[in-house]
Structures are given as structure tokens and as C-alpha cells.
Amino acid sequence: MLSAQKRDVWKLILLFFVPAMFVWLTTMVIPFLYGIWISFVQWDGIGNNYEFIGLGNYIKIFSNAKFMQSLGRTAIYTIGTVALSNVLGIALGLLLTSALKGRNLFRTAIFVPNVIGGVAMGYIWKYIFNYGFTAIGASLGIQALSTSMLSDPTKAMIALIIVSSWQLSAYLMIIYVAGFTNVPAELVEGASGWSVLRNVRLPMIRSSITICLFLAIVRSFMVFEVNMTLTDGGPFNSTEMIALRIYNRAFVSLKFGDAQAQAVVLFVIVAVISVLQAYFTSRREVQM
């Protein structure tokens, strides 16, 4: 017979652990394993007409020029977004930990973009690029603003990086604010300038930089909502990121096996890059 204490422990396990494990298995593990299995078949998403083809979908991926192009675009977008969002996040973190009146109000106002959903934000900025900036360009006679950035392949990619960095930097700012706040005041008291930032402040927040780089890389590689609503992969398919391509292959072309194989490859790429980034940046933390 179990003692009363052991029975209480088992009740707690059944009450908290089992439901949590059930949710984790049904929403994460089982769909993940099912998705891997789907990547080995041909399936149009309708019915049970699976056709097992082994590694066929994976072989097609690396001979598919459009997939490699979308992967290359995603890499360019990720580099631009990670760099710009972290620079902005550090700048905002420095500003909002300085002797600035109304810092809490500014923190709240700057964080608002991160609250806006990706779909809503994409449509808002699409209107701004197509009508707001063009109206300003027309009224002031500025040729560069007279046409929408979204109509030019190169400028459309820049627009995506700007919008994503604008939103992501608001989130990273919170982490950098926490990092700068924990820098001992005696180390920077009475000093200012680039030398102090480079030699004292930034080394002291290296753990915050590691976290922010990891978050920015993952979010940038997995970008979907902003890509779909702001440019929808255009113009001329010049801004179709890998996540949008996977979506189009599955739900537009009804090539679910092909799309799932691409999703698995994307998962592996993001996992490898994220682990390497975390490893090398954390090693620098130890060396410091």
C-alpha cells in the first residue's frame, strides 16, 4: 500500500505532469514525426493517397533552382535583419538606460511594434510604402520616393529588412535594457563615449548579445507573415523567402511531401546555424 505522502505525489504527477506531457506529445512530438514521414511520400493533402518515394523529395530539393534561390534570399534577408535589428536594439537599450526623462513611457511606446501581429503589420506597411511615401515623394518632388519600394526587386528586399528590423528591434531592446541595467555603475561612472561602450558595456552584456543573436536568426529564417502580406514574394518572385515557398508548395501547388521535405531541410539549417552561433558566442563569453 502506498503511504499518504506517496499518494499525494502521484496525484500531483497525474494533475500536472500527465496533462502537460499529453499536450506536448499531441502538439509537438507527434506532428513533428508525422511531418518527417510526410517528407518521404508524394501527397496532395487530400485523402489517403500516399505514395512512398523514399528520399525522392530530398533529392529534388537540391536540384531545384527555385528552392536554392529562395534559400539564398532568406540568407541575405537574415544577415540584414539580424545586423540592423541588433544595432537598433543596442542603440535603444543605451538610450533607455541613460538619464532620459520619461524612460518608462518611451520603453512602452517603442515596444508597441512588437505587439502588432505580423499580418497586420505587413498590411500597414504595405499601405505606407504604396501610398504614404509615394505621396510624400510626389508632393516634395523626390524622385526616389515617387514610386513604391515594393515595385522594385532590390528595394522590396530592403523594405522587408527595414520593416522586420523595426519590429524585432523593439523586442530585442527589452533584453538589451536588462543587460545594460546590470552593468555595475562604478565601471562606467563619469565615463562616456565609444571607448567605454566597446571596452566595458558591450563585453559586460555579451550574454544578452548571444540571446538576441539567437532569437534574431531563428525569427529571420522563419519569417512568413510579413513576407506574405508585404510583398507576397514579389515583384517577379524576387522576395519569396523559404517559409513562403514551403507554404506555396503545400497549399497552392498541393505538393505536401515536397513542401514537408523543404521544411525539414529548413529546420536542420536553422538548428545547425543556431547551435553554432550559440556555441561560438558563449565561448567568447567564457574567454572574456
PDB file of C-alpha atoms in Angstrom:
ATOM      1  CA  MET A   1       0.000   0.000   0.000  1.00  0.00           C
ATOM      2  CA  LEU A   2       1.190   3.467  -0.812  1.00  0.00           C
ATOM      3  CA  SER A   3       1.649   5.907   2.008  1.00  0.00           C
ATOM      4  CA  ALA A   4      -0.413   9.084   2.120  1.00  0.00           C
ATOM      5  CA  GLN A   5       2.624  11.137   1.141  1.00  0.00           C
ATOM      6  CA  LYS A   6       3.354   8.986  -1.921  1.00  0.00           C
ATOM      7  CA  ARG A   7      -0.286   9.110  -2.950  1.00  0.00           C
ATOM      8  CA  ASP A   8      -0.149  12.909  -2.798  1.00  0.00           C
ATOM      9  CA  VAL A   9       2.940  12.884  -5.004  1.00  0.00           C
ATOM     10  CA  TRP A  10       1.233  10.668  -7.570  1.00  0.00           C
ATOM     11  CA  LYS A  11      -1.830  12.895  -7.516  1.00  0.00           C
ATOM     12  CA  LEU A  12       0.375  15.894  -8.307  1.00  0.00           C
ATOM     13  CA  ILE A  13       2.023  13.962 -11.145  1.00  0.00           C
ATOM     14  CA  LEU A  14      -1.332  12.993 -12.606  1.00  0.00           C
ATOM     15  CA  LEU A  15      -2.675  16.522 -12.153  1.00  0.00           C
ATOM     16  CA  PHE A  16       0.227  18.477 -13.655  1.00  0.00           C
ATOM     17  CA  PHE A  17       2.752  16.272 -15.442  1.00  0.00           C
ATOM     18  CA  VAL A  18       0.452  13.956 -17.403  1.00  0.00           C
ATOM     19  CA  PRO A  19      -1.737  16.718 -18.977  1.00  0.00           C
ATOM     20  CA  ALA A  20       1.370  18.742 -19.851  1.00  0.00           C
ATOM     21  CA  MET A  21       3.029  15.689 -21.395  1.00  0.00           C
ATOM     22  CA  PHE A  22      -0.149  14.888 -23.349  1.00  0.00           C
ATOM     23  CA  VAL A  23      -0.305  18.416 -24.781  1.00  0.00           C
ATOM     24  CA  TRP A  24       3.416  18.354 -25.638  1.00  0.00           C
ATOM     25  CA  LEU A  25       3.132  14.986 -27.388  1.00  0.00           C
ATOM     26  CA  THR A  26      -0.017  15.830 -29.350  1.00  0.00           C
ATOM     27  CA  THR A  27       1.006  19.351 -30.410  1.00  0.00           C
ATOM     28  CA  MET A  28       4.767  18.990 -30.843  1.00  0.00           C
ATOM     29  CA  VAL A  29       6.230  15.486 -30.985  1.00  0.00           C
ATOM     30  CA  ILE A  30       3.571  13.597 -32.959  1.00  0.00           C
ATOM     31  CA  PRO A  31       3.086  16.353 -35.612  1.00  0.00           C
ATOM     32  CA  PHE A  32       6.881  16.642 -35.948  1.00  0.00           C
ATOM     33  CA  LEU A  33       7.299  12.889 -36.523  1.00  0.00           C
ATOM     34  CA  TYR A  34       4.275  12.830 -38.842  1.00  0.00           C
ATOM     35  CA  GLY A  35       5.786  15.685 -40.825  1.00  0.00           C
ATOM     36  CA  ILE A  36       9.053  13.782 -41.244  1.00  0.00           C
ATOM     37  CA  TRP A  37       7.103  10.795 -42.544  1.00  0.00           C
ATOM     38  CA  ILE A  38       5.188  13.018 -44.986  1.00  0.00           C
ATOM     39  CA  SER A  39       8.526  14.176 -46.419  1.00  0.00           C
ATOM     40  CA  PHE A  40       9.105  10.628 -47.743  1.00  0.00           C
ATOM     41  CA  VAL A  41       5.855  10.423 -49.712  1.00  0.00           C
ATOM     42  CA  GLN A  42       4.006  12.110 -52.531  1.00  0.00           C
ATOM     43  CA  TRP A  43       0.703  13.502 -51.267  1.00  0.00           C
ATOM     44  CA  ASP A  44      -1.693  16.184 -52.461  1.00  0.00           C
ATOM     45  CA  GLY A  45      -3.154  16.795 -48.999  1.00  0.00           C
ATOM     46  CA  ILE A  46      -6.482  15.221 -49.949  1.00  0.00           C
ATOM     47  CA  GLY A  47      -7.495  11.765 -48.793  1.00  0.00           C
ATOM     48  CA  ASN A  48      -5.038   8.980 -48.020  1.00  0.00           C
ATOM     49  CA  ASN A  49      -3.451   8.565 -51.436  1.00  0.00           C
ATOM     50  CA  TYR A  50       0.122   8.476 -50.118  1.00  0.00           C
ATOM     51  CA  GLU A  51       2.840   7.233 -52.463  1.00  0.00           C
ATOM     52  CA  PHE A  52       6.087   6.341 -50.712  1.00  0.00           C
ATOM     53  CA  ILE A  53       9.102   7.600 -52.710  1.00  0.00           C
ATOM     54  CA  GLY A  54      11.868   7.441 -50.096  1.00  0.00           C
ATOM     55  CA  LEU A  55      14.440  10.209 -50.468  1.00  0.00           C
ATOM     56  CA  GLY A  56      12.921  11.416 -53.736  1.00  0.00           C
ATOM     57  CA  ASN A  57      11.667  14.692 -52.304  1.00  0.00           C
ATOM     58  CA  TYR A  58      15.036  15.443 -50.704  1.00  0.00           C
ATOM     59  CA  ILE A  59      16.914  14.673 -53.913  1.00  0.00           C
ATOM     60  CA  LYS A  60      14.668  17.063 -55.847  1.00  0.00           C
ATOM     61  CA  ILE A  61      15.294  19.866 -53.353  1.00  0.00           C
ATOM     62  CA  PHE A  62      18.982  20.314 -54.088  1.00  0.00           C
ATOM     63  CA  SER A  63      18.464  20.116 -57.836  1.00  0.00           C
ATOM     64  CA  ASN A  64      15.676  22.696 -57.642  1.00  0.00           C
ATOM     65  CA  ALA A  65      16.989  26.127 -58.645  1.00  0.00           C
ATOM     66  CA  LYS A  66      13.976  27.957 -57.185  1.00  0.00           C
ATOM     67  CA  PHE A  67      14.499  26.385 -53.764  1.00  0.00           C
ATOM     68  CA  MET A  68      18.174  27.351 -53.736  1.00  0.00           C
ATOM     69  CA  GLN A  69      17.287  30.878 -54.851  1.00  0.00           C
ATOM     70  CA  SER A  70      14.720  31.277 -52.071  1.00  0.00           C
ATOM     71  CA  LEU A  71      17.271  29.914 -49.588  1.00  0.00           C
ATOM     72  CA  GLY A  72      19.801  32.466 -50.817  1.00  0.00           C
ATOM     73  CA  ARG A  73      17.264  35.290 -50.472  1.00  0.00           C
ATOM     74  CA  THR A  74      16.469  34.123 -46.954  1.00  0.00           C
ATOM     75  CA  ALA A  75      20.179  34.185 -46.079  1.00  0.00           C
ATOM     76  CA  ILE A  76      20.532  37.759 -47.387  1.00  0.00           C
ATOM     77  CA  TYR A  77      17.389  38.835 -45.546  1.00  0.00           C
ATOM     78  CA  THR A  78      18.585  37.144 -42.340  1.00  0.00           C
ATOM     79  CA  ILE A  79      22.013  38.812 -42.429  1.00  0.00           C
ATOM     80  CA  GLY A  80      20.447  42.236 -42.996  1.00  0.00           C
ATOM     81  CA  THR A  81      17.713  41.821 -40.394  1.00  0.00           C
ATOM     82  CA  VAL A  82      19.953  40.327 -37.702  1.00  0.00           C
ATOM     83  CA  ALA A  83      22.554  43.080 -38.129  1.00  0.00           C
ATOM     84  CA  LEU A  84      20.122  46.012 -38.308  1.00  0.00           C
ATOM     85  CA  SER A  85      17.755  44.833 -35.560  1.00  0.00           C
ATOM     86  CA  ASN A  86      20.605  44.222 -33.107  1.00  0.00           C
ATOM     87  CA  VAL A  87      22.256  47.564 -33.836  1.00  0.00           C
ATOM     88  CA  LEU A  88      18.914  49.293 -33.293  1.00  0.00           C
ATOM     89  CA  GLY A  89      18.231  47.194 -30.186  1.00  0.00           C
ATOM     90  CA  ILE A  90      21.602  48.124 -28.648  1.00  0.00           C
ATOM     91  CA  ALA A  91      21.117  51.800 -29.520  1.00  0.00           C
ATOM     92  CA  LEU A  92      17.648  51.839 -27.978  1.00  0.00           C
ATOM     93  CA  GLY A  93      18.917  49.922 -24.934  1.00  0.00           C
ATOM     94  CA  LEU A  94      21.649  52.519 -24.387  1.00  0.00           C
ATOM     95  CA  LEU A  95      19.206  55.384 -24.849  1.00  0.00           C
ATOM     96  CA  LEU A  96      16.623  53.963 -22.459  1.00  0.00           C
ATOM     97  CA  THR A  97      19.156  53.233 -19.710  1.00  0.00           C
ATOM     98  CA  SER A  98      20.605  56.734 -19.827  1.00  0.00           C
ATOM     99  CA  ALA A  99      19.431  59.718 -17.806  1.00  0.00           C
ATOM    100  CA  LEU A 100      16.413  60.247 -20.025  1.00  0.00           C
ATOM    101  CA  LYS A 101      13.203  61.739 -18.682  1.00  0.00           C
ATOM    102  CA  GLY A 102      10.138  59.578 -19.213  1.00  0.00           C
ATOM    103  CA  ARG A 103      12.160  56.421 -19.921  1.00  0.00           C
ATOM    104  CA  ASN A 104       9.328  54.072 -18.988  1.00  0.00           C
ATOM    105  CA  LEU A 105       6.953  55.861 -21.338  1.00  0.00           C
ATOM    106  CA  PHE A 106       9.442  55.614 -24.184  1.00  0.00           C
ATOM    107  CA  ARG A 107      10.057  51.918 -23.454  1.00  0.00           C
ATOM    108  CA  THR A 108       6.341  51.223 -23.723  1.00  0.00           C
ATOM    109  CA  ALA A 109       5.951  53.278 -26.899  1.00  0.00           C
ATOM    110  CA  ILE A 110       8.953  51.654 -28.597  1.00  0.00           C
ATOM    111  CA  PHE A 111       7.811  48.141 -27.614  1.00  0.00           C
ATOM    112  CA  VAL A 112       4.393  48.621 -29.284  1.00  0.00           C
ATOM    113  CA  PRO A 113       5.577  47.460 -32.768  1.00  0.00           C
ATOM    114  CA  ASN A 114       6.379  44.024 -31.325  1.00  0.00           C
ATOM    115  CA  VAL A 115       2.777  43.689 -30.096  1.00  0.00           C
ATOM    116  CA  ILE A 116       1.392  44.191 -33.603  1.00  0.00           C
ATOM    117  CA  GLY A 117       0.844  40.884 -35.375  1.00  0.00           C
ATOM    118  CA  GLY A 118       2.914  40.111 -38.465  1.00  0.00           C
ATOM    119  CA  VAL A 119      -0.119  40.066 -40.773  1.00  0.00           C
ATOM    120  CA  ALA A 120      -1.467  43.420 -39.576  1.00  0.00           C
ATOM    121  CA  MET A 121       1.993  44.979 -39.632  1.00  0.00           C
ATOM    122  CA  GLY A 122       2.603  43.785 -43.195  1.00  0.00           C
ATOM    123  CA  TYR A 123      -0.616  45.324 -44.481  1.00  0.00           C
ATOM    124  CA  ILE A 124       0.010  48.591 -42.586  1.00  0.00           C
ATOM    125  CA  TRP A 125       3.492  48.981 -44.036  1.00  0.00           C
ATOM    126  CA  LYS A 126       2.289  47.959 -47.482  1.00  0.00           C
ATOM    127  CA  TYR A 127      -0.105  50.896 -47.399  1.00  0.00           C
ATOM    128  CA  ILE A 128       2.683  53.201 -46.153  1.00  0.00           C
ATOM    129  CA  PHE A 129       5.080  52.146 -48.915  1.00  0.00           C
ATOM    130  CA  ASN A 130       2.461  52.235 -51.694  1.00  0.00           C
ATOM    131  CA  TYR A 131       0.606  55.415 -50.720  1.00  0.00           C
ATOM    132  CA  GLY A 132       2.305  57.225 -47.826  1.00  0.00           C
ATOM    133  CA  PHE A 133       5.885  57.515 -49.084  1.00  0.00           C
ATOM    134  CA  THR A 134       4.821  57.954 -52.713  1.00  0.00           C
ATOM    135  CA  ALA A 135       2.539  60.836 -51.742  1.00  0.00           C
ATOM    136  CA  ILE A 136       5.412  62.490 -49.867  1.00  0.00           C
ATOM    137  CA  GLY A 137       7.733  61.949 -52.839  1.00  0.00           C
ATOM    138  CA  ALA A 138       5.223  63.389 -55.285  1.00  0.00           C
ATOM    139  CA  SER A 139       4.493  66.478 -53.159  1.00  0.00           C
ATOM    140  CA  LEU A 140       8.195  67.214 -52.471  1.00  0.00           C
ATOM    141  CA  GLY A 141       9.430  66.235 -55.915  1.00  0.00           C
ATOM    142  CA  ILE A 142      11.686  63.463 -54.569  1.00  0.00           C
ATOM    143  CA  GLN A 143      12.143  61.004 -57.418  1.00  0.00           C
ATOM    144  CA  ALA A 144      13.361  58.177 -55.157  1.00  0.00           C
ATOM    145  CA  LEU A 145      10.068  58.228 -53.228  1.00  0.00           C
ATOM    146  CA  SER A 146       7.746  58.818 -56.172  1.00  0.00           C
ATOM    147  CA  THR A 147       7.434  55.077 -56.842  1.00  0.00           C
ATOM    148  CA  SER A 148       6.842  52.364 -54.253  1.00  0.00           C
ATOM    149  CA  MET A 149       9.850  50.426 -52.998  1.00  0.00           C
ATOM    150  CA  LEU A 150       7.717  47.287 -53.279  1.00  0.00           C
ATOM    151  CA  SER A 151       7.673  47.566 -57.077  1.00  0.00           C
ATOM    152  CA  ASP A 152      11.438  47.156 -57.395  1.00  0.00           C
ATOM    153  CA  PRO A 153      13.072  43.751 -56.666  1.00  0.00           C
ATOM    154  CA  THR A 154      16.100  45.173 -54.821  1.00  0.00           C
ATOM    155  CA  LYS A 155      14.190  47.862 -52.940  1.00  0.00           C
ATOM    156  CA  ALA A 156      11.462  45.379 -51.978  1.00  0.00           C
ATOM    157  CA  MET A 157      14.048  43.238 -50.153  1.00  0.00           C
ATOM    158  CA  ILE A 158      15.365  46.357 -48.409  1.00  0.00           C
ATOM    159  CA  ALA A 159      11.790  47.246 -47.419  1.00  0.00           C
ATOM    160  CA  LEU A 160      11.321  43.777 -45.898  1.00  0.00           C
ATOM    161  CA  ILE A 161      14.534  44.125 -43.885  1.00  0.00           C
ATOM    162  CA  ILE A 162      13.534  47.597 -42.666  1.00  0.00           C
ATOM    163  CA  VAL A 163      10.055  46.529 -41.550  1.00  0.00           C
ATOM    164  CA  SER A 164      11.245  43.332 -39.857  1.00  0.00           C
ATOM    165  CA  SER A 165      14.107  45.122 -38.103  1.00  0.00           C
ATOM    166  CA  TRP A 166      11.752  47.866 -36.950  1.00  0.00           C
ATOM    167  CA  GLN A 167       9.559  45.270 -35.246  1.00  0.00           C
ATOM    168  CA  LEU A 168      12.274  42.923 -33.981  1.00  0.00           C
ATOM    169  CA  SER A 169      14.447  45.678 -32.506  1.00  0.00           C
ATOM    170  CA  ALA A 170      11.582  46.598 -30.170  1.00  0.00           C
ATOM    171  CA  TYR A 171      11.709  43.076 -28.714  1.00  0.00           C
ATOM    172  CA  LEU A 172      15.497  42.905 -28.532  1.00  0.00           C
ATOM    173  CA  MET A 173      15.548  46.310 -26.855  1.00  0.00           C
ATOM    174  CA  ILE A 174      13.983  44.804 -23.715  1.00  0.00           C
ATOM    175  CA  ILE A 175      16.784  42.244 -23.431  1.00  0.00           C
ATOM    176  CA  TYR A 176      19.472  44.861 -24.020  1.00  0.00           C
ATOM    177  CA  VAL A 177      17.880  47.210 -21.477  1.00  0.00           C
ATOM    178  CA  ALA A 178      18.067  44.418 -18.893  1.00  0.00           C
ATOM    179  CA  GLY A 179      21.697  43.775 -19.851  1.00  0.00           C
ATOM    180  CA  PHE A 180      22.800  47.411 -19.640  1.00  0.00           C
ATOM    181  CA  THR A 181      20.922  47.855 -16.354  1.00  0.00           C
ATOM    182  CA  ASN A 182      23.009  45.071 -14.796  1.00  0.00           C
ATOM    183  CA  VAL A 183      26.328  46.688 -15.737  1.00  0.00           C
ATOM    184  CA  PRO A 184      27.886  47.885 -12.434  1.00  0.00           C
ATOM    185  CA  ALA A 185      27.609  51.671 -12.207  1.00  0.00           C
ATOM    186  CA  GLU A 186      31.137  52.044 -10.813  1.00  0.00           C
ATOM    187  CA  LEU A 187      32.602  50.667 -14.054  1.00  0.00           C
ATOM    188  CA  VAL A 188      31.123  53.444 -16.199  1.00  0.00           C
ATOM    189  CA  GLU A 189      30.692  56.246 -13.671  1.00  0.00           C
ATOM    190  CA  GLY A 190      31.989  59.512 -15.028  1.00  0.00           C
ATOM    191  CA  ALA A 191      32.937  57.975 -18.373  1.00  0.00           C
ATOM    192  CA  SER A 192      31.258  58.066 -21.745  1.00  0.00           C
ATOM    193  CA  GLY A 193      31.988  57.627 -25.408  1.00  0.00           C
ATOM    194  CA  TRP A 194      32.724  54.855 -27.869  1.00  0.00           C
ATOM    195  CA  SER A 195      35.708  53.523 -25.923  1.00  0.00           C
ATOM    196  CA  VAL A 196      33.606  52.797 -22.827  1.00  0.00           C
ATOM    197  CA  LEU A 197      30.884  51.198 -24.939  1.00  0.00           C
ATOM    198  CA  ARG A 198      33.344  48.948 -26.773  1.00  0.00           C
ATOM    199  CA  ASN A 199      35.587  48.010 -23.851  1.00  0.00           C
ATOM    200  CA  VAL A 200      33.146  47.940 -20.921  1.00  0.00           C
ATOM    201  CA  ARG A 201      29.445  47.959 -21.755  1.00  0.00           C
ATOM    202  CA  LEU A 202      29.354  45.559 -24.716  1.00  0.00           C
ATOM    203  CA  PRO A 203      31.646  42.933 -23.108  1.00  0.00           C
ATOM    204  CA  MET A 204      29.501  43.077 -19.961  1.00  0.00           C
ATOM    205  CA  ILE A 205      26.301  42.317 -21.914  1.00  0.00           C
ATOM    206  CA  ARG A 206      27.781  39.540 -24.061  1.00  0.00           C
ATOM    207  CA  SER A 207      25.197  37.045 -22.735  1.00  0.00           C
ATOM    208  CA  SER A 208      22.407  39.402 -23.858  1.00  0.00           C
ATOM    209  CA  ILE A 209      24.022  39.680 -27.291  1.00  0.00           C
ATOM    210  CA  THR A 210      24.153  35.860 -27.532  1.00  0.00           C
ATOM    211  CA  ILE A 211      20.435  35.573 -26.739  1.00  0.00           C
ATOM    212  CA  CYS A 212      19.458  38.376 -29.123  1.00  0.00           C
ATOM    213  CA  LEU A 213      21.503  36.959 -31.991  1.00  0.00           C
ATOM    214  CA  PHE A 214      19.911  33.539 -31.465  1.00  0.00           C
ATOM    215  CA  LEU A 215      16.379  34.975 -31.401  1.00  0.00           C
ATOM    216  CA  ALA A 216      17.005  37.205 -34.414  1.00  0.00           C
ATOM    217  CA  ILE A 217      18.481  34.373 -36.514  1.00  0.00           C
ATOM    218  CA  VAL A 218      15.608  31.982 -35.767  1.00  0.00           C
ATOM    219  CA  ARG A 219      12.891  34.581 -36.377  1.00  0.00           C
ATOM    220  CA  SER A 220      14.528  35.800 -39.581  1.00  0.00           C
ATOM    221  CA  PHE A 221      14.915  32.338 -41.110  1.00  0.00           C
ATOM    222  CA  MET A 222      11.311  31.501 -40.221  1.00  0.00           C
ATOM    223  CA  VAL A 223       9.798  34.770 -41.495  1.00  0.00           C
ATOM    224  CA  PHE A 224       6.418  34.208 -43.122  1.00  0.00           C
ATOM    225  CA  GLU A 225       3.595  36.626 -42.244  1.00  0.00           C
ATOM    226  CA  VAL A 226       5.429  39.836 -43.169  1.00  0.00           C
ATOM    227  CA  ASN A 227       6.780  38.242 -46.339  1.00  0.00           C
ATOM    228  CA  MET A 228       3.306  37.140 -47.415  1.00  0.00           C
ATOM    229  CA  THR A 229       1.416  40.336 -46.595  1.00  0.00           C
ATOM    230  CA  LEU A 230       4.034  42.941 -47.544  1.00  0.00           C
ATOM    231  CA  THR A 231       5.343  41.556 -50.858  1.00  0.00           C
ATOM    232  CA  ASP A 232       3.788  38.076 -51.323  1.00  0.00           C
ATOM    233  CA  GLY A 233       7.135  37.052 -52.778  1.00  0.00           C
ATOM    234  CA  GLY A 234       7.109  39.768 -55.436  1.00  0.00           C
ATOM    235  CA  PRO A 235       7.883  41.610 -57.520  1.00  0.00           C
ATOM    236  CA  PHE A 236       8.803  38.913 -60.029  1.00  0.00           C
ATOM    237  CA  ASN A 237       9.275  36.367 -57.256  1.00  0.00           C
ATOM    238  CA  SER A 238      12.304  38.333 -56.006  1.00  0.00           C
ATOM    239  CA  THR A 239      11.409  38.276 -52.294  1.00  0.00           C
ATOM    240  CA  GLU A 240       9.982  34.783 -51.831  1.00  0.00           C
ATOM    241  CA  MET A 241      11.606  33.509 -48.631  1.00  0.00           C
ATOM    242  CA  ILE A 242      11.918  29.831 -47.854  1.00  0.00           C
ATOM    243  CA  ALA A 243       8.948  29.692 -45.441  1.00  0.00           C
ATOM    244  CA  LEU A 244       6.656  31.334 -48.012  1.00  0.00           C
ATOM    245  CA  ARG A 245       7.887  28.943 -50.669  1.00  0.00           C
ATOM    246  CA  ILE A 246       7.089  25.973 -48.422  1.00  0.00           C
ATOM    247  CA  TYR A 247       3.598  27.367 -47.875  1.00  0.00           C
ATOM    248  CA  ASN A 248       3.050  27.852 -51.610  1.00  0.00           C
ATOM    249  CA  ARG A 249       4.277  24.367 -52.435  1.00  0.00           C
ATOM    250  CA  ALA A 250       1.917  22.821 -49.884  1.00  0.00           C
ATOM    251  CA  PHE A 251      -1.264  24.885 -50.094  1.00  0.00           C
ATOM    252  CA  VAL A 252      -1.082  26.339 -53.613  1.00  0.00           C
ATOM    253  CA  SER A 253       0.645  23.599 -55.599  1.00  0.00           C
ATOM    254  CA  LEU A 254      -0.660  20.809 -53.304  1.00  0.00           C
ATOM    255  CA  LYS A 255       2.807  19.200 -53.126  1.00  0.00           C
ATOM    256  CA  PHE A 256       2.748  18.390 -49.430  1.00  0.00           C
ATOM    257  CA  GLY A 257       5.540  15.816 -49.495  1.00  0.00           C
ATOM    258  CA  ASP A 258       7.841  18.180 -51.379  1.00  0.00           C
ATOM    259  CA  ALA A 259       6.951  21.067 -49.067  1.00  0.00           C
ATOM    260  CA  GLN A 260       7.494  18.977 -45.941  1.00  0.00           C
ATOM    261  CA  ALA A 261      10.917  17.871 -47.142  1.00  0.00           C
ATOM    262  CA  GLN A 262      11.848  21.528 -47.639  1.00  0.00           C
ATOM    263  CA  ALA A 263      10.554  22.280 -44.138  1.00  0.00           C
ATOM    264  CA  VAL A 264      12.747  19.527 -42.673  1.00  0.00           C
ATOM    265  CA  VAL A 265      15.793  20.903 -44.516  1.00  0.00           C
ATOM    266  CA  LEU A 266      14.972  24.396 -43.212  1.00  0.00           C
ATOM    267  CA  PHE A 267      14.667  23.023 -39.676  1.00  0.00           C
ATOM    268  CA  VAL A 268      18.091  21.368 -39.918  1.00  0.00           C
ATOM    269  CA  ILE A 269      19.705  24.526 -41.341  1.00  0.00           C
ATOM    270  CA  VAL A 270      18.239  26.758 -38.617  1.00  0.00           C
ATOM    271  CA  ALA A 271      19.158  24.267 -35.885  1.00  0.00           C
ATOM    272  CA  VAL A 272      22.771  23.946 -37.068  1.00  0.00           C
ATOM    273  CA  ILE A 273      23.291  27.700 -37.508  1.00  0.00           C
ATOM    274  CA  SER A 274      21.664  28.481 -34.149  1.00  0.00           C
ATOM    275  CA  VAL A 275      23.732  25.886 -32.273  1.00  0.00           C
ATOM    276  CA  LEU A 276      26.971  27.078 -33.896  1.00  0.00           C
ATOM    277  CA  GLN A 277      26.135  30.712 -33.161  1.00  0.00           C
ATOM    278  CA  ALA A 278      25.308  29.968 -29.529  1.00  0.00           C
ATOM    279  CA  TYR A 279      28.455  27.843 -29.157  1.00  0.00           C
ATOM    280  CA  PHE A 280      30.908  30.398 -30.541  1.00  0.00           C
ATOM    281  CA  THR A 281      29.364  33.422 -28.817  1.00  0.00           C
ATOM    282  CA  SER A 282      29.172  31.606 -25.477  1.00  0.00           C
ATOM    283  CA  ARG A 283      32.831  30.608 -25.882  1.00  0.00           C
ATOM    284  CA  ARG A 284      33.714  34.264 -26.246  1.00  0.00           C
ATOM    285  CA  GLU A 285      31.778  34.952 -23.045  1.00  0.00           C
ATOM    286  CA  VAL A 286      33.972  32.434 -21.182  1.00  0.00           C
ATOM    287  CA  GLN A 287      37.139  33.903 -22.681  1.00  0.00           C
ATOM    288  CA  MET A 288      36.092  37.369 -21.547  1.00  0.00           C
TER     289      MET A 288
END
